[in-house]
PDB file of C-alpha atoms and ligand atoms in Angstrom:
ATOM      1  CA  MET A   1      -1.582 -39.691   7.522  1.00 45.00           C
ATOM      2  CA  SER A   2      -3.547 -37.402   5.258  1.00 48.00           C
ATOM      3  CA  ASP A   3      -2.036 -35.257   2.554  1.00 55.00           C
ATOM      4  CA  ASN A   4      -2.712 -32.212   4.681  1.00 57.00           C
ATOM      5  CA  THR A   5      -0.570 -33.527   7.535  1.00 61.00           C
ATOM      6  CA  ASP A   6       2.198 -34.383   5.078  1.00 66.00           C
ATOM      7  CA  ASN A   7       2.105 -30.841   3.743  1.00 76.00           C
ATOM      8  CA  LEU A   8       2.395 -29.372   7.220  1.00 93.00           C
ATOM      9  CA  ASP A   9       5.338 -31.628   7.956  1.00 94.00           C
ATOM     10  CA  ASP A  10       6.935 -30.232   4.819  1.00 92.00           C
ATOM     11  CA  LEU A  11       6.562 -26.721   6.195  1.00 94.00           C
ATOM     12  CA  PHE A  12       8.460 -27.640   9.364  1.00 95.00           C
ATOM     13  CA  ALA A  13      11.123 -29.417   7.329  1.00 95.00           C
ATOM     14  CA  HIS A  14      11.583 -26.357   5.109  1.00 95.00           C
ATOM     15  CA  ASN A  15      11.686 -24.163   8.201  1.00 96.00           C
ATOM     16  CA  ARG A  16      14.458 -26.197   9.823  1.00 97.00           C
ATOM     17  CA  ALA A  17      16.439 -26.161   6.580  1.00 98.00           C
ATOM     18  CA  TRP A  18      15.991 -22.406   6.202  1.00 96.00           C
ATOM     19  CA  SER A  19      17.043 -21.733   9.798  1.00 97.00           C
ATOM     20  CA  ALA A  20      20.130 -23.897   9.413  1.00 97.00           C
ATOM     21  CA  GLN A  21      21.048 -22.264   6.098  1.00 97.00           C
ATOM     22  CA  MET A  22      20.689 -18.761   7.549  1.00 95.00           C
ATOM     23  CA  GLU A  23      22.871 -19.655  10.499  1.00 95.00           C
ATOM     24  CA  ARG A  24      25.475 -21.199   8.171  1.00 96.00           C
ATOM     25  CA  ASP A  25      25.513 -18.182   5.863  1.00 95.00           C
ATOM     26  CA  ARG A  26      25.321 -15.553   8.595  1.00 93.00           C
ATOM     27  CA  PRO A  27      26.425 -16.885  11.965  1.00 95.00           C
ATOM     28  CA  GLY A  28      24.675 -15.028  14.788  1.00 93.00           C
ATOM     29  CA  PHE A  29      21.830 -13.804  12.551  1.00 92.00           C
ATOM     30  CA  PHE A  30      19.069 -14.976  14.872  1.00 93.00           C
ATOM     31  CA  THR A  31      20.925 -13.884  18.010  1.00 92.00           C
ATOM     32  CA  SER A  32      21.010 -10.337  16.670  1.00 90.00           C
ATOM     33  CA  LEU A  33      17.320 -10.505  15.706  1.00 90.00           C
ATOM     34  CA  VAL A  34      16.393 -11.376  19.275  1.00 90.00           C
ATOM     35  CA  LYS A  35      17.894  -8.140  20.590  1.00 84.00           C
ATOM     36  CA  GLN A  36      15.614  -5.817  18.611  1.00 77.00           C
ATOM     37  CA  GLN A  37      13.947  -5.062  15.298  1.00 81.00           C
ATOM     38  CA  THR A  38      14.854  -1.794  13.616  1.00 90.00           C
ATOM     39  CA  PRO A  39      12.916  -1.770  10.357  1.00 96.00           C
ATOM     40  CA  ARG A  40      13.002   1.391   8.255  1.00 97.00           C
ATOM     41  CA  TYR A  41       9.865   0.356   6.389  1.00 98.00           C
ATOM     42  CA  MET A  42       6.241  -0.461   7.077  1.00 98.00           C
ATOM     43  CA  TRP A  43       4.317  -2.374   4.407  1.00 98.00           C
ATOM     44  CA  ILE A  44       0.520  -2.212   4.275  1.00 98.00           C
ATOM     45  CA  GLY A  45      -0.556  -4.741   1.675  1.00 98.00           C
ATOM     46  CA  CYS A  46      -3.178  -7.234   0.590  1.00 98.00           C
ATOM     47  CA  SER A  47      -3.407 -10.635   2.289  1.00 97.00           C
ATOM     48  CA  ASP A  48      -3.187 -12.240  -1.173  1.00 97.00           C
ATOM     49  CA  SER A  49      -0.685 -15.115  -1.012  1.00 97.00           C
ATOM     50  CA  ARG A  50       0.959 -13.924  -4.233  1.00 96.00           C
ATOM     51  CA  VAL A  51       2.093 -10.644  -2.705  1.00 97.00           C
ATOM     52  CA  PRO A  52       4.686 -11.424  -0.006  1.00 96.00           C
ATOM     53  CA  ALA A  53       6.329  -8.206   1.182  1.00 97.00           C
ATOM     54  CA  ASN A  54       9.777  -9.552   2.041  1.00 96.00           C
ATOM     55  CA  GLN A  55      10.385 -11.591  -1.111  1.00 96.00           C
ATOM     56  CA  ILE A  56       9.179  -8.837  -3.439  1.00 96.00           C
ATOM     57  CA  THR A  57      11.471  -6.235  -1.938  1.00 97.00           C
ATOM     58  CA  GLY A  58      14.419  -8.467  -1.060  1.00 96.00           C
ATOM     59  CA  LEU A  59      14.130  -7.505   2.593  1.00 95.00           C
ATOM     60  CA  GLU A  60      15.195  -9.833   5.372  1.00 92.00           C
ATOM     61  CA  PRO A  61      13.566 -10.610   8.714  1.00 93.00           C
ATOM     62  CA  GLY A  62      13.810  -7.473  10.834  1.00 93.00           C
ATOM     63  CA  GLU A  63      13.761  -5.077   7.877  1.00 95.00           C
ATOM     64  CA  VAL A  64      10.062  -4.493   7.176  1.00 97.00           C
ATOM     65  CA  PHE A  65       7.086  -4.228   9.542  1.00 98.00           C
ATOM     66  CA  VAL A  66       4.056  -5.702   7.811  1.00 98.00           C
ATOM     67  CA  HIS A  67       0.311  -5.250   8.087  1.00 98.00           C
ATOM     68  CA  ARG A  68      -1.875  -7.096   5.596  1.00 98.00           C
ATOM     69  CA  ASN A  69      -5.614  -7.428   5.133  1.00 98.00           C
ATOM     70  CA  VAL A  70      -8.029  -8.093   2.293  1.00 97.00           C
ATOM     71  CA  ALA A  71      -7.400  -5.442  -0.383  1.00 97.00           C
ATOM     72  CA  ASN A  72      -4.971  -3.314   1.681  1.00 98.00           C
ATOM     73  CA  ILE A  73      -7.584  -1.106   3.295  1.00 98.00           C
ATOM     74  CA  VAL A  74      -6.943   1.391   6.099  1.00 98.00           C
ATOM     75  CA  VAL A  75     -10.232   2.193   7.802  1.00 97.00           C
ATOM     76  CA  HIS A  76     -10.386   5.176  10.153  1.00 95.00           C
ATOM     77  CA  SER A  77     -11.714   3.051  13.019  1.00 96.00           C
ATOM     78  CA  ASP A  78      -9.755  -0.168  12.387  1.00 97.00           C
ATOM     79  CA  LEU A  79      -7.822  -0.513  15.635  1.00 97.00           C
ATOM     80  CA  ASN A  80      -5.814  -3.374  14.191  1.00 98.00           C
ATOM     81  CA  ALA A  81      -4.349  -1.326  11.347  1.00 98.00           C
ATOM     82  CA  LEU A  82      -4.073   1.851  13.412  1.00 98.00           C
ATOM     83  CA  SER A  83      -2.289   0.030  16.232  1.00 98.00           C
ATOM     84  CA  ALA A  84       0.185  -1.447  13.761  1.00 98.00           C
ATOM     85  CA  ILE A  85       0.824   2.000  12.251  1.00 98.00           C
ATOM     86  CA  GLN A  86       1.194   3.562  15.685  1.00 98.00           C
ATOM     87  CA  PHE A  87       3.679   0.948  16.842  1.00 98.00           C
ATOM     88  CA  ALA A  88       5.649   1.253  13.613  1.00 98.00           C
ATOM     89  CA  VAL A  89       5.804   5.053  13.718  1.00 98.00           C
ATOM     90  CA  GLU A  90       6.101   5.809  17.423  1.00 97.00           C
ATOM     91  CA  HIS A  91       8.146   2.863  18.654  1.00 96.00           C
ATOM     92  CA  LEU A  92      10.009   1.433  15.669  1.00 96.00           C
ATOM     93  CA  LYS A  93      10.482   4.875  14.063  1.00 97.00           C
ATOM     94  CA  VAL A  94       9.975   3.630  10.525  1.00 98.00           C
ATOM     95  CA  GLU A  95      10.879   6.190   7.868  1.00 98.00           C
ATOM     96  CA  HIS A  96       8.635   4.966   5.081  1.00 98.00           C
ATOM     97  CA  ILE A  97       5.119   3.498   4.999  1.00 98.00           C
ATOM     98  CA  MET A  98       4.125   1.970   1.699  1.00 98.00           C
ATOM     99  CA  VAL A  99       0.517   1.143   0.898  1.00 98.00           C
ATOM    100  CA  VAL A 100       0.745  -1.558  -1.753  1.00 98.00           C
ATOM    101  CA  GLY A 101      -2.158  -2.690  -3.891  1.00 98.00           C
ATOM    102  CA  HIS A 102      -1.881  -5.326  -6.579  1.00 98.00           C
ATOM    103  CA  TYR A 103      -3.404  -5.737  -9.997  1.00 97.00           C
ATOM    104  CA  GLY A 104      -6.116  -8.362 -10.333  1.00 94.00           C
ATOM    105  CA  CYS A 105      -7.011  -8.052  -6.631  1.00 97.00           C
ATOM    106  CA  ALA A 106     -10.019 -10.296  -5.911  1.00 96.00           C
ATOM    107  CA  GLY A 107     -11.324  -7.889  -3.269  1.00 96.00           C
ATOM    108  CA  VAL A 108     -11.243  -5.010  -5.737  1.00 97.00           C
ATOM    109  CA  LYS A 109     -12.856  -7.149  -8.451  1.00 96.00           C
ATOM    110  CA  ALA A 110     -15.708  -8.060  -6.094  1.00 96.00           C
ATOM    111  CA  ALA A 111     -16.130  -4.418  -5.121  1.00 96.00           C
ATOM    112  CA  LEU A 112     -16.295  -3.324  -8.736  1.00 96.00           C
ATOM    113  CA  SER A 113     -18.782  -5.958  -9.835  1.00 94.00           C
ATOM    114  CA  GLY A 114     -20.859  -5.960  -6.661  1.00 93.00           C
ATOM    115  CA  LYS A 115     -20.462  -9.743  -6.459  1.00 92.00           C
ATOM    116  CA  ARG A 116     -21.488 -11.070  -3.031  1.00 91.00           C
ATOM    117  CA  ILE A 117     -18.876 -13.228  -1.326  1.00 90.00           C
ATOM    118  CA  GLY A 118     -20.102 -13.298   2.286  1.00 93.00           C
ATOM    119  CA  LEU A 119     -19.114 -11.514   5.470  1.00 93.00           C
ATOM    120  CA  ALA A 120     -16.230  -9.832   3.639  1.00 93.00           C
ATOM    121  CA  ASP A 121     -18.798  -7.834   1.643  1.00 94.00           C
ATOM    122  CA  ASN A 122     -18.887  -5.478   4.607  1.00 95.00           C
ATOM    123  CA  TRP A 123     -15.132  -4.989   4.461  1.00 96.00           C
ATOM    124  CA  ILE A 124     -15.094  -4.620   0.693  1.00 96.00           C
ATOM    125  CA  ARG A 125     -17.811  -1.999   1.056  1.00 96.00           C
ATOM    126  CA  HIS A 126     -14.962   0.440   1.746  1.00 97.00           C
ATOM    127  CA  ILE A 127     -13.654  -0.141  -1.783  1.00 97.00           C
ATOM    128  CA  GLN A 128     -17.156   0.278  -3.154  1.00 97.00           C
ATOM    129  CA  ASP A 129     -17.111   3.723  -1.557  1.00 97.00           C
ATOM    130  CA  VAL A 130     -13.959   4.405  -3.608  1.00 97.00           C
ATOM    131  CA  ARG A 131     -15.673   2.963  -6.694  1.00 97.00           C
ATOM    132  CA  ASP A 132     -18.730   5.164  -6.153  1.00 97.00           C
ATOM    133  CA  ARG A 133     -16.594   8.274  -5.581  1.00 97.00           C
ATOM    134  CA  HIS A 134     -14.905   7.720  -8.932  1.00 97.00           C
ATOM    135  CA  HIS A 135     -17.757   6.074 -10.833  1.00 96.00           C
ATOM    136  CA  VAL A 136     -17.815   8.657 -13.629  1.00 95.00           C
ATOM    137  CA  MET A 137     -14.149   8.101 -14.343  1.00 95.00           C
ATOM    138  CA  LEU A 138     -14.339   4.329 -14.028  1.00 96.00           C
ATOM    139  CA  GLU A 139     -17.307   4.098 -16.383  1.00 95.00           C
ATOM    140  CA  SER A 140     -15.448   6.206 -18.935  1.00 94.00           C
ATOM    141  CA  LEU A 141     -12.571   3.713 -19.059  1.00 94.00           C
ATOM    142  CA  PRO A 142     -12.339   0.610 -21.237  1.00 92.00           C
ATOM    143  CA  GLU A 143     -14.060  -2.209 -19.358  1.00 91.00           C
ATOM    144  CA  ASP A 144     -10.934  -4.338 -19.041  1.00 90.00           C
ATOM    145  CA  ALA A 145      -9.029  -1.428 -17.461  1.00 95.00           C
ATOM    146  CA  ARG A 146     -11.504  -0.721 -14.667  1.00 96.00           C
ATOM    147  CA  VAL A 147     -10.337  -3.303 -12.116  1.00 97.00           C
ATOM    148  CA  ASP A 148      -6.711  -2.227 -12.313  1.00 97.00           C
ATOM    149  CA  ALA A 149      -7.675   1.445 -12.289  1.00 97.00           C
ATOM    150  CA  LEU A 150      -9.741   0.822  -9.150  1.00 98.00           C
ATOM    151  CA  CYS A 151      -6.777  -1.028  -7.611  1.00 98.00           C
ATOM    152  CA  GLU A 152      -4.748   2.163  -8.052  1.00 98.00           C
ATOM    153  CA  LEU A 153      -7.553   4.458  -6.867  1.00 98.00           C
ATOM    154  CA  ASN A 154      -7.895   2.279  -3.775  1.00 98.00           C
ATOM    155  CA  VAL A 155      -4.197   2.724  -3.036  1.00 98.00           C
ATOM    156  CA  ALA A 156      -4.527   6.503  -3.414  1.00 98.00           C
ATOM    157  CA  GLU A 157      -7.485   6.484  -1.045  1.00 98.00           C
ATOM    158  CA  GLN A 158      -5.731   4.386   1.575  1.00 98.00           C
ATOM    159  CA  VAL A 159      -2.613   6.564   1.433  1.00 98.00           C
ATOM    160  CA  VAL A 160      -4.870   9.471   2.358  1.00 98.00           C
ATOM    161  CA  ASN A 161      -6.469   7.448   5.152  1.00 98.00           C
ATOM    162  CA  VAL A 162      -3.048   6.740   6.657  1.00 98.00           C
ATOM    163  CA  ALA A 163      -2.038  10.380   6.252  1.00 98.00           C
ATOM    164  CA  VAL A 164      -5.065  11.773   8.082  1.00 97.00           C
ATOM    165  CA  SER A 165      -4.819   9.303  10.964  1.00 98.00           C
ATOM    166  CA  THR A 166      -4.050  10.831  14.354  1.00 97.00           C
ATOM    167  CA  VAL A 167      -0.861   8.773  14.405  1.00 98.00           C
ATOM    168  CA  MET A 168       0.537  10.506  11.332  1.00 98.00           C
ATOM    169  CA  VAL A 169      -0.835  13.964  12.141  1.00 98.00           C
ATOM    170  CA  ASP A 170       0.824  13.768  15.576  1.00 98.00           C
ATOM    171  CA  ALA A 171       4.077  12.346  14.181  1.00 98.00           C
ATOM    172  CA  TRP A 172       4.423  15.165  11.653  1.00 98.00           C
ATOM    173  CA  ALA A 173       3.480  17.749  14.305  1.00 97.00           C
ATOM    174  CA  ARG A 174       6.412  16.439  16.374  1.00 97.00           C
ATOM    175  CA  GLY A 175       8.655  16.879  13.354  1.00 97.00           C
ATOM    176  CA  GLN A 176       9.155  13.163  12.808  1.00 98.00           C
ATOM    177  CA  LYS A 177      10.413  12.311   9.346  1.00 97.00           C
ATOM    178  CA  VAL A 178       8.151   9.637   7.931  1.00 98.00           C
ATOM    179  CA  ARG A 179       6.841   9.423   4.400  1.00 98.00           C
ATOM    180  CA  ILE A 180       3.854   7.518   2.988  1.00 98.00           C
ATOM    181  CA  HIS A 181       3.987   6.019  -0.486  1.00 98.00           C
ATOM    182  CA  GLY A 182       1.421   4.471  -2.839  1.00 98.00           C
ATOM    183  CA  TRP A 183       2.620   1.464  -4.816  1.00 98.00           C
ATOM    184  CA  THR A 184       1.155  -1.352  -6.849  1.00 98.00           C
ATOM    185  CA  PHE A 185       2.463  -4.836  -7.542  1.00 98.00           C
ATOM    186  CA  GLY A 186       1.999  -6.779 -10.757  1.00 97.00           C
ATOM    187  CA  VAL A 187       1.279 -10.429 -10.084  1.00 95.00           C
ATOM    188  CA  HIS A 188       1.772 -10.943 -13.843  1.00 94.00           C
ATOM    189  CA  ASP A 189       5.355  -9.640 -13.923  1.00 96.00           C
ATOM    190  CA  GLY A 190       6.493  -9.479 -10.295  1.00 97.00           C
ATOM    191  CA  LEU A 191       7.219  -5.762 -10.517  1.00 97.00           C
ATOM    192  CA  LEU A 192       6.394  -2.891  -8.183  1.00 98.00           C
ATOM    193  CA  GLN A 193       5.208   0.471  -9.514  1.00 97.00           C
ATOM    194  CA  ASP A 194       5.375   3.761  -7.671  1.00 97.00           C
ATOM    195  CA  LEU A 195       2.126   5.661  -8.248  1.00 96.00           C
ATOM    196  CA  GLY A 196       3.842   8.940  -7.436  1.00 93.00           C
ATOM    197  CA  LEU A 197       1.887   9.438  -4.218  1.00 93.00           C
ATOM    198  CA  SER A 198       4.498  10.497  -1.753  1.00 95.00           C
ATOM    199  CA  VAL A 199       3.141  12.196   1.352  1.00 97.00           C
ATOM    200  CA  ASP A 200       5.402  13.728   3.974  1.00 96.00           C
ATOM    201  CA  GLY A 201       3.076  15.976   5.943  1.00 94.00           C
ATOM    202  CA  ALA A 202       4.525  19.150   4.427  1.00 93.00           C
ATOM    203  CA  LYS A 203       3.131  19.237   0.904  1.00 92.00           C
ATOM    204  CA  PRO A 204      -0.664  19.639   0.568  1.00 94.00           C
ATOM    205  CA  LEU A 205      -2.269  16.220   0.712  1.00 96.00           C
ATOM    206  CA  ASP A 206      -5.285  17.209  -1.347  1.00 96.00           C
ATOM    207  CA  ALA A 207      -3.116  18.323  -4.287  1.00 96.00           C
ATOM    208  CA  ILE A 208      -1.050  15.130  -4.207  1.00 96.00           C
ATOM    209  CA  TYR A 209      -4.212  13.030  -4.130  1.00 97.00           C
ATOM    210  CA  LYS A 210      -5.877  14.907  -6.988  1.00 96.00           C
ATOM    211  CA  ALA A 211      -2.748  14.731  -9.138  1.00 96.00           C
ATOM    212  CA  ALA A 212      -2.587  10.979  -8.541  1.00 96.00           C
ATOM    213  CA  VAL A 213      -6.226  10.519  -9.538  1.00 96.00           C
ATOM    214  CA  GLN A 214      -5.618  12.535 -12.703  1.00 95.00           C
ATOM    215  CA  ARG A 215      -2.650  10.338 -13.600  1.00 95.00           C
ATOM    216  CA  ILE A 216      -4.693   7.193 -13.025  1.00 95.00           C
ATOM    217  CA  ARG A 217      -7.475   8.494 -15.255  1.00 94.00           C
ATOM    218  CA  TYR A 218      -5.006   9.458 -17.969  1.00 93.00           C
ATOM    219  CA  LYS A 219      -3.075   6.218 -17.770  1.00 93.00           C
ATOM    220  CA  TRP A 220      -6.028   3.862 -18.018  1.00 93.00           C
ATOM    221  CA  SER A 221      -8.015   5.852 -20.568  1.00 88.00           C
ATOM    222  CA  ARG A 222      -5.077   5.691 -22.947  1.00 74.00           C
ATOM    223  CA  PRO A 223      -3.425   2.303 -22.420  1.00 58.00           C
ATOM    224  CA  GLY A 224      -1.134   2.862 -25.421  1.00 57.00           C
ATOM    225  CA  GLU A 225       0.312   5.988 -23.888  1.00 55.00           C
ATOM    226  CA  VAL A 226       1.182   4.603 -20.483  1.00 49.00           C
ATOM    227  CA  MET A 227       4.884   5.253 -20.895  1.00 42.00           C
ATOM    228  CA  GLN A 228       4.268   8.855 -21.838  1.00 49.00           C
ATOM    229  CA  ALA A 229       2.008   9.287 -18.819  1.00 45.00           C
ATOM    230  CA  LEU A 230       4.639   7.838 -16.525  1.00 46.00           C
ATOM    231  CA  THR A 231       7.253  10.180 -17.969  1.00 47.00           C
ATOM    232  CA  THR A 232       5.137  13.244 -17.344  1.00 49.00           C
ATOM    233  CA  GLN A 233       3.820  12.232 -13.947  1.00 49.00           C
ATOM    234  CA  GLY A 234       6.655  13.831 -11.998  1.00 49.00           C
ATOM    235  CA  ALA A 235       6.049  17.181 -13.709  1.00 53.00           C
ATOM    236  CA  GLN A 236       2.313  16.937 -13.052  1.00 53.00           C
ATOM    237  CA  VAL A 237       2.823  16.331  -9.352  1.00 51.00           C
ATOM    238  CA  THR A 238       5.263  19.199  -9.066  1.00 51.00           C
ATOM    239  CA  GLN A 239       2.882  21.540 -10.878  1.00 59.00           C
ATOM    240  CA  ALA A 240      -0.138  20.494  -8.795  1.00 54.00           C
ATOM    241  CA  VAL A 241       1.785  20.884  -5.553  1.00 52.00           C
ATOM    242  CA  GLN A 242       3.118  24.293  -6.568  1.00 55.00           C
ATOM    243  CA  GLU A 243      -0.375  25.470  -7.483  1.00 55.00           C
ATOM    244  CA  ALA A 244      -1.805  24.252  -4.204  1.00 51.00           C
ATOM    245  CA  GLN A 245       1.004  25.831  -2.220  1.00 50.00           C
ATOM    246  CA  ALA A 246       0.426  29.130  -3.980  1.00 56.00           C
ATOM    247  CA  MET A 247      -3.226  29.016  -2.945  1.00 49.00           C
ATOM    248  CA  SER A 248      -2.519  27.836   0.595  1.00 45.00           C
ATOM    249  CA  PRO A 249       0.804  29.152   1.918  1.00 39.00           C
ATOM    250  CA  GLN A 250       0.529  27.480   5.337  1.00 40.00           C
ATOM    251  CA  PRO A 251      -1.051  24.069   4.813  1.00 38.00           C
ATOM    252  CA  GLU A 252      -1.657  21.952   7.858  1.00 38.00           C
ATOM    253  CA  ALA A 253      -0.401  18.422   7.716  1.00 38.00           C
ATOM    254  CA  GLY A 254      -3.226  15.977   7.236  1.00 38.00           C
ATOM    255  CA  ALA A 255      -5.844  18.703   7.099  1.00 38.00           C
ATOM    256  CA  ALA A 256      -6.898  17.964   3.552  1.00 40.00           C
ATOM    257  CA  GLY A 257      -8.625  14.842   2.371  1.00 41.00           C
ATOM    258  CA  PRO A 258      -9.968  13.593  -0.904  1.00 43.00           C
ATOM    259  CA  ALA A 259     -12.861  15.634  -2.167  1.00 40.00           C
ATOM    260  CA  ALA A 260     -14.238  14.183  -5.347  1.00 36.00           C
ATOM    261  CA  GLY A 261     -12.606  12.265  -8.114  1.00 37.00           C
TER     262      GLY A 261
HETATM  263 ZN1   ZN B   1      -5.753  -8.501  -3.171  1.00 64.25          ZN
END
């Protein structure tokens, strides 16, 4: 047998051991899973093998509904992603959707450099749109900060794309409580970061997006002052939201999108 076959046998062996251990530790665990899944969370993340949703968050089978693709992109016409979001929101009634990018993302690196990798260039083109929208900011940053800054900008952009989808607009119009978050994951330290993008359909989306972009610019242009930026980010969001609300007393959920960065 080849090494490959041996490796696959290992996977089945590990699976049997895991199943037996779960049943020993929590008798009836799988029986209860069969009945239904009632996850409170939906995770939209990168397909990267180093970013497994359940392990990172300590969630068990049945606790998080997951959609992953190259570079955690939500395209307006991607029926795969939209169907997953619709099922999660309308049928599973998840309360939180987190869009999770990760630092050092190969898809984001390729988008930033323009490196051709094949068919996926067409997918990554969506991140190049983000890059082009924010090119002035990105070019003003230290070169070694640009990939990670674009990882965060991509998350901000995809949070907006989820928020303006018909699924979310309709859910909020029905009064459904579901919140979208923008997070990043550090492959280098195993830690999640909340980018402060929390969208609930009530607060103006455009203001939340712009405040997030400002924080990203500030954070990566002054790497030594990251902690200070993180400390002030809550105040900046609050101020931006208050200003936007003052200008627009009756904002419509999902009506605003990103303008320019
Ligand atoms: Zn990635």
